[in-house]
Amino acid sequence: THLGDCPICYLPLQLDPCGFTKMSCCSKLICNVCNLSNLIRESEGSLEHRCEFCRQPTPDTEEEFDKDTIKRVEANDPVATCDLGLMRHKEGDYTGAFEYWSKATRLGDVTAQFNLSCLYREGKGVDKDEKKEIHHLEKAAIGGDPNARHNLGCVEGNNGRTERAIQHIIIAANMGHDGSLETVEKFCAQGMISKDVFDKALRTHQAAVDATKSPQSEEAEVLMKKFEAAKAAGQI
């Protein structure tokens, strides 16, 4: 997908944001297994917490995290620029979000394309514009964003282009998008696609999900929760 692979273990990253950590120092996305392995190594050796990729010290406070992000934005980092747009969006500054996401798309960020499509759909910071919404959805879908591919299918369906809608939704399901797989199952139940088509989508979806996992993944998820709880309690 548009998220790519973990730069440490080279496994494809999960679509679920809880499956990886975004490093503010270098904007790299590190999978939970690699992140946890590094945290355990540092804790056992009483070492300073550093980024697994660039080895810079990790921020201890939200203020330090924001400073790292600003620094990356000033260096024209597309991921950080998109993140700053998200910060502005959460603050209710939709005009600011539009400006940063627009810049991020010019720098090549796929997620920002999807985010812009949402602004045009909702009319936040911009006038509602379905043509521009579809334009950014298409850009994001081509870039490998399954959320955009799913939404593009929804738009096509709403506009009466059923066959195109089905194709988009199946592609998103094949990329591991859970919501799209549920929609494909509904298509099958309604007789819009055959059971063979659904079964193929189900197998391909599972293969995409399995590709993001390693034997250590489930154990890492459990240990990560314990580590975060211990950290919150001041035990680490």
Short mmCIF file of C-alpha atoms in Angstrom, two decimals:
data_model
loop_
_atom_site.label_atom_id
_atom_site.label_comp_id
_atom_site.label_asym_id
_atom_site.label_seq_id
_atom_site.Cartn_x
_atom_site.Cartn_y
_atom_site.Cartn_z
CA THR A 1 0.00 0.00 0.00
CA HIS A 2 0.99 3.67 0.17
CA LEU A 3 2.44 3.05 3.66
CA GLY A 4 5.22 0.87 2.28
CA ASP A 5 7.43 -1.39 4.40
CA CYS A 6 8.97 -1.04 7.84
CA PRO A 7 12.49 0.30 7.18
CA ILE A 8 13.92 -2.05 9.82
CA CYS A 9 12.44 -5.50 9.07
CA TYR A 10 11.09 -4.71 5.56
CA LEU A 11 7.69 -6.29 6.24
CA PRO A 12 4.69 -4.42 4.78
CA LEU A 13 3.14 -2.07 7.34
CA GLN A 14 -0.35 -2.74 8.66
CA LEU A 15 -3.15 -0.43 7.56
CA ASP A 16 -4.16 -0.05 11.21
CA PRO A 17 -2.29 3.00 12.59
CA CYS A 18 -1.95 1.12 15.89
CA GLY A 19 0.33 -1.34 14.12
CA PHE A 20 3.24 1.09 13.74
CA THR A 21 4.89 4.15 15.27
CA LYS A 22 5.64 7.32 13.32
CA MET A 23 8.97 8.83 14.34
CA SER A 24 8.90 12.63 14.58
CA CYS A 25 12.67 12.90 14.07
CA CYS A 26 12.78 11.34 10.60
CA SER A 27 9.11 10.66 9.74
CA LYS A 28 9.79 6.94 9.33
CA LEU A 29 7.04 4.43 10.16
CA ILE A 30 8.36 1.63 12.38
CA CYS A 31 6.32 -1.55 12.90
CA ASN A 32 5.38 -2.59 16.44
CA VAL A 33 7.71 -5.59 16.47
CA CYS A 34 10.80 -3.55 15.65
CA ASN A 35 9.73 -0.70 17.93
CA LEU A 36 9.16 -3.05 20.85
CA SER A 37 12.44 -4.89 20.30
CA ASN A 38 14.27 -1.58 20.47
CA LEU A 39 12.38 -0.45 23.59
CA ILE A 40 13.15 -3.72 25.40
CA ARG A 41 16.83 -3.50 24.43
CA GLU A 42 17.05 0.06 25.72
CA SER A 43 15.18 -0.71 28.95
CA GLU A 44 17.30 -3.75 29.75
CA GLY A 45 20.48 -1.80 29.09
CA SER A 46 19.30 1.40 30.78
CA LEU A 47 19.93 3.19 27.50
CA GLU A 48 18.57 6.47 26.24
CA HIS A 49 15.50 6.08 24.02
CA ARG A 50 16.51 6.66 20.40
CA CYS A 51 14.88 6.28 17.02
CA GLU A 52 15.46 2.82 15.54
CA PHE A 53 16.15 4.32 12.13
CA CYS A 54 18.06 7.59 12.49
CA ARG A 55 19.23 7.02 16.10
CA GLN A 56 18.18 10.49 17.23
CA PRO A 57 16.85 10.77 20.83
CA THR A 58 13.06 10.37 20.88
CA PRO A 59 10.99 13.28 22.28
CA ASP A 60 9.82 12.96 25.88
CA THR A 61 7.02 15.52 25.65
CA GLU A 62 4.36 16.54 23.15
CA GLU A 63 6.05 19.93 22.85
CA GLU A 64 9.31 18.27 21.78
CA PHE A 65 7.36 16.08 19.33
CA ASP A 66 5.76 19.18 17.78
CA LYS A 67 9.16 20.88 17.49
CA ASP A 68 10.52 17.85 15.64
CA THR A 69 7.54 17.96 13.29
CA ILE A 70 8.00 21.67 12.56
CA LYS A 71 11.67 21.08 11.85
CA ARG A 72 10.79 18.35 9.35
CA VAL A 73 8.16 20.56 7.72
CA GLU A 74 10.72 23.31 7.25
CA ALA A 75 12.90 20.71 5.51
CA ASN A 76 10.00 19.98 3.11
CA ASP A 77 9.30 16.53 4.53
CA PRO A 78 5.98 15.43 2.95
CA VAL A 79 4.96 13.14 5.83
CA ALA A 80 5.60 15.78 8.49
CA THR A 81 3.81 18.40 6.36
CA CYS A 82 0.79 16.11 6.15
CA ASP A 83 0.97 15.56 9.93
CA LEU A 84 0.99 19.30 10.57
CA GLY A 85 -2.10 19.58 8.41
CA LEU A 86 -3.74 16.94 10.61
CA MET A 87 -2.82 18.94 13.71
CA ARG A 88 -4.46 22.02 12.23
CA HIS A 89 -7.52 19.98 11.30
CA LYS A 90 -7.89 18.69 14.86
CA GLU A 91 -7.68 22.29 16.08
CA GLY A 92 -10.54 23.23 13.77
CA ASP A 93 -8.25 25.27 11.50
CA TYR A 94 -9.48 23.77 8.23
CA THR A 95 -7.91 26.50 6.10
CA GLY A 96 -4.54 25.73 7.65
CA ALA A 97 -5.12 22.01 7.13
CA PHE A 98 -5.91 22.66 3.47
CA GLU A 99 -2.73 24.69 3.01
CA TYR A 100 -0.45 22.07 4.59
CA TRP A 101 -2.13 19.14 2.86
CA SER A 102 -1.93 20.94 -0.48
CA LYS A 103 1.78 21.46 0.07
CA ALA A 104 2.20 17.83 1.12
CA THR A 105 0.56 16.63 -2.12
CA ARG A 106 3.00 18.75 -4.12
CA LEU A 107 5.77 16.99 -2.20
CA GLY A 108 4.28 13.62 -3.15
CA ASP A 109 2.34 12.56 -0.04
CA VAL A 110 -0.51 10.17 -0.86
CA THR A 111 -2.32 10.45 2.48
CA ALA A 112 -2.62 14.21 1.98
CA GLN A 113 -4.40 13.56 -1.33
CA PHE A 114 -6.98 11.49 0.53
CA ASN A 115 -7.31 14.12 3.26
CA LEU A 116 -7.98 16.83 0.68
CA SER A 117 -10.72 14.70 -0.81
CA CYS A 118 -12.38 14.62 2.61
CA LEU A 119 -12.24 18.42 2.88
CA TYR A 120 -13.92 18.79 -0.52
CA ARG A 121 -16.54 16.21 0.42
CA GLU A 122 -17.34 17.88 3.76
CA GLY A 123 -16.85 21.48 2.64
CA LYS A 124 -14.43 22.29 5.45
CA GLY A 125 -11.97 25.08 4.61
CA VAL A 126 -13.11 24.86 0.99
CA ASP A 127 -16.38 24.81 -0.93
CA LYS A 128 -17.94 21.39 -1.43
CA ASP A 129 -16.80 20.12 -4.80
CA GLU A 130 -17.39 16.53 -5.91
CA LYS A 131 -15.18 16.87 -8.99
CA LYS A 132 -12.21 17.93 -6.85
CA GLU A 133 -13.06 15.26 -4.29
CA ILE A 134 -12.92 12.61 -7.02
CA HIS A 135 -9.72 14.12 -8.44
CA HIS A 136 -7.90 13.72 -5.12
CA LEU A 137 -9.43 10.30 -4.49
CA GLU A 138 -8.14 9.11 -7.85
CA LYS A 139 -4.67 10.49 -7.12
CA ALA A 140 -4.61 8.78 -3.71
CA ALA A 141 -6.01 5.52 -5.09
CA ILE A 142 -3.35 5.41 -7.80
CA GLY A 143 -0.79 6.05 -5.06
CA GLY A 144 -1.96 2.91 -3.24
CA ASP A 145 -4.27 4.27 -0.54
CA PRO A 146 -7.02 1.65 0.08
CA ASN A 147 -9.18 4.16 1.97
CA ALA A 148 -9.24 6.35 -1.13
CA ARG A 149 -9.96 3.34 -3.34
CA HIS A 150 -12.89 2.40 -1.08
CA ASN A 151 -14.31 5.93 -1.06
CA LEU A 152 -13.90 6.15 -4.82
CA GLY A 153 -16.01 3.01 -5.08
CA CYS A 154 -18.65 4.59 -2.86
CA VAL A 155 -18.77 7.72 -5.02
CA GLU A 156 -19.09 5.64 -8.19
CA GLY A 157 -21.89 3.63 -6.60
CA ASN A 158 -23.75 6.76 -5.53
CA ASN A 159 -23.49 8.03 -9.10
CA GLY A 160 -24.99 4.83 -10.50
CA ARG A 161 -21.78 3.35 -11.91
CA THR A 162 -22.19 0.00 -10.18
CA GLU A 163 -19.60 -2.04 -12.09
CA ARG A 164 -16.88 0.54 -11.49
CA ALA A 165 -17.88 0.77 -7.83
CA ILE A 166 -17.54 -2.99 -7.42
CA GLN A 167 -14.13 -2.99 -9.08
CA HIS A 168 -12.81 -0.25 -6.78
CA ILE A 169 -14.14 -1.94 -3.64
CA ILE A 170 -12.65 -5.31 -4.60
CA ILE A 171 -9.26 -3.71 -5.26
CA ALA A 172 -9.36 -2.08 -1.81
CA ALA A 173 -10.34 -5.40 -0.21
CA ASN A 174 -7.44 -7.11 -1.99
CA MET A 175 -5.10 -4.58 -0.34
CA GLY A 176 -6.26 -5.66 3.11
CA HIS A 177 -8.97 -3.05 3.73
CA ASP A 178 -11.44 -4.60 6.19
CA GLY A 179 -14.35 -2.28 5.44
CA SER A 180 -14.09 -3.04 1.75
CA LEU A 181 -14.12 -6.79 2.40
CA GLU A 182 -17.34 -6.37 4.39
CA THR A 183 -18.83 -4.47 1.45
CA VAL A 184 -17.74 -7.20 -0.99
CA GLU A 185 -19.48 -9.74 1.23
CA LYS A 186 -22.68 -7.65 1.03
CA PHE A 187 -22.30 -7.51 -2.76
CA CYS A 188 -22.20 -11.30 -2.77
CA ALA A 189 -25.23 -11.62 -0.46
CA GLN A 190 -27.18 -9.28 -2.74
CA GLY A 191 -26.24 -11.28 -5.84
CA MET A 192 -24.18 -8.45 -7.31
CA ILE A 193 -21.08 -10.67 -7.56
CA SER A 194 -20.60 -14.45 -7.58
CA LYS A 195 -19.44 -16.49 -4.61
CA ASP A 196 -16.27 -17.34 -6.55
CA VAL A 197 -15.44 -13.64 -6.86
CA PHE A 198 -16.07 -13.13 -3.15
CA ASP A 199 -13.98 -16.18 -2.18
CA LYS A 200 -11.09 -14.90 -4.29
CA ALA A 201 -11.32 -11.47 -2.66
CA LEU A 202 -11.41 -13.10 0.77
CA ARG A 203 -8.25 -15.10 0.05
CA THR A 204 -6.42 -12.12 -1.40
CA HIS A 205 -7.43 -9.91 1.53
CA GLN A 206 -6.14 -12.49 4.01
CA ALA A 207 -2.87 -12.81 2.10
CA ALA A 208 -2.40 -9.03 2.28
CA VAL A 209 -3.03 -9.06 6.04
CA ASP A 210 -0.75 -12.06 6.61
CA ALA A 211 2.06 -10.35 4.70
CA THR A 212 2.28 -7.71 7.44
CA LYS A 213 2.76 -10.28 10.19
CA SER A 214 5.68 -12.25 11.54
CA PRO A 215 5.79 -14.98 14.22
CA GLN A 216 6.63 -12.25 16.71
CA SER A 217 3.73 -9.94 15.79
CA GLU A 218 1.06 -11.21 18.20
CA GLU A 219 3.54 -11.45 21.06
CA ALA A 220 4.72 -7.93 20.27
CA GLU A 221 1.18 -6.57 20.44
CA VAL A 222 0.68 -8.04 23.92
CA LEU A 223 4.08 -6.88 25.16
CA MET A 224 3.57 -3.41 23.67
CA LYS A 225 0.39 -2.95 25.71
CA LYS A 226 2.19 -4.07 28.87
CA PHE A 227 5.11 -1.77 28.13
CA GLU A 228 2.87 1.24 27.56
CA ALA A 229 0.95 0.48 30.77
CA ALA A 230 4.20 0.24 32.75
CA LYS A 231 5.45 3.46 31.20
CA ALA A 232 2.21 5.27 32.06
CA ALA A 233 2.53 4.01 35.64
CA GLY A 234 6.07 5.38 35.87
CA GLN A 235 7.62 1.94 36.20
CA ILE A 236 9.84 2.48 33.17
#
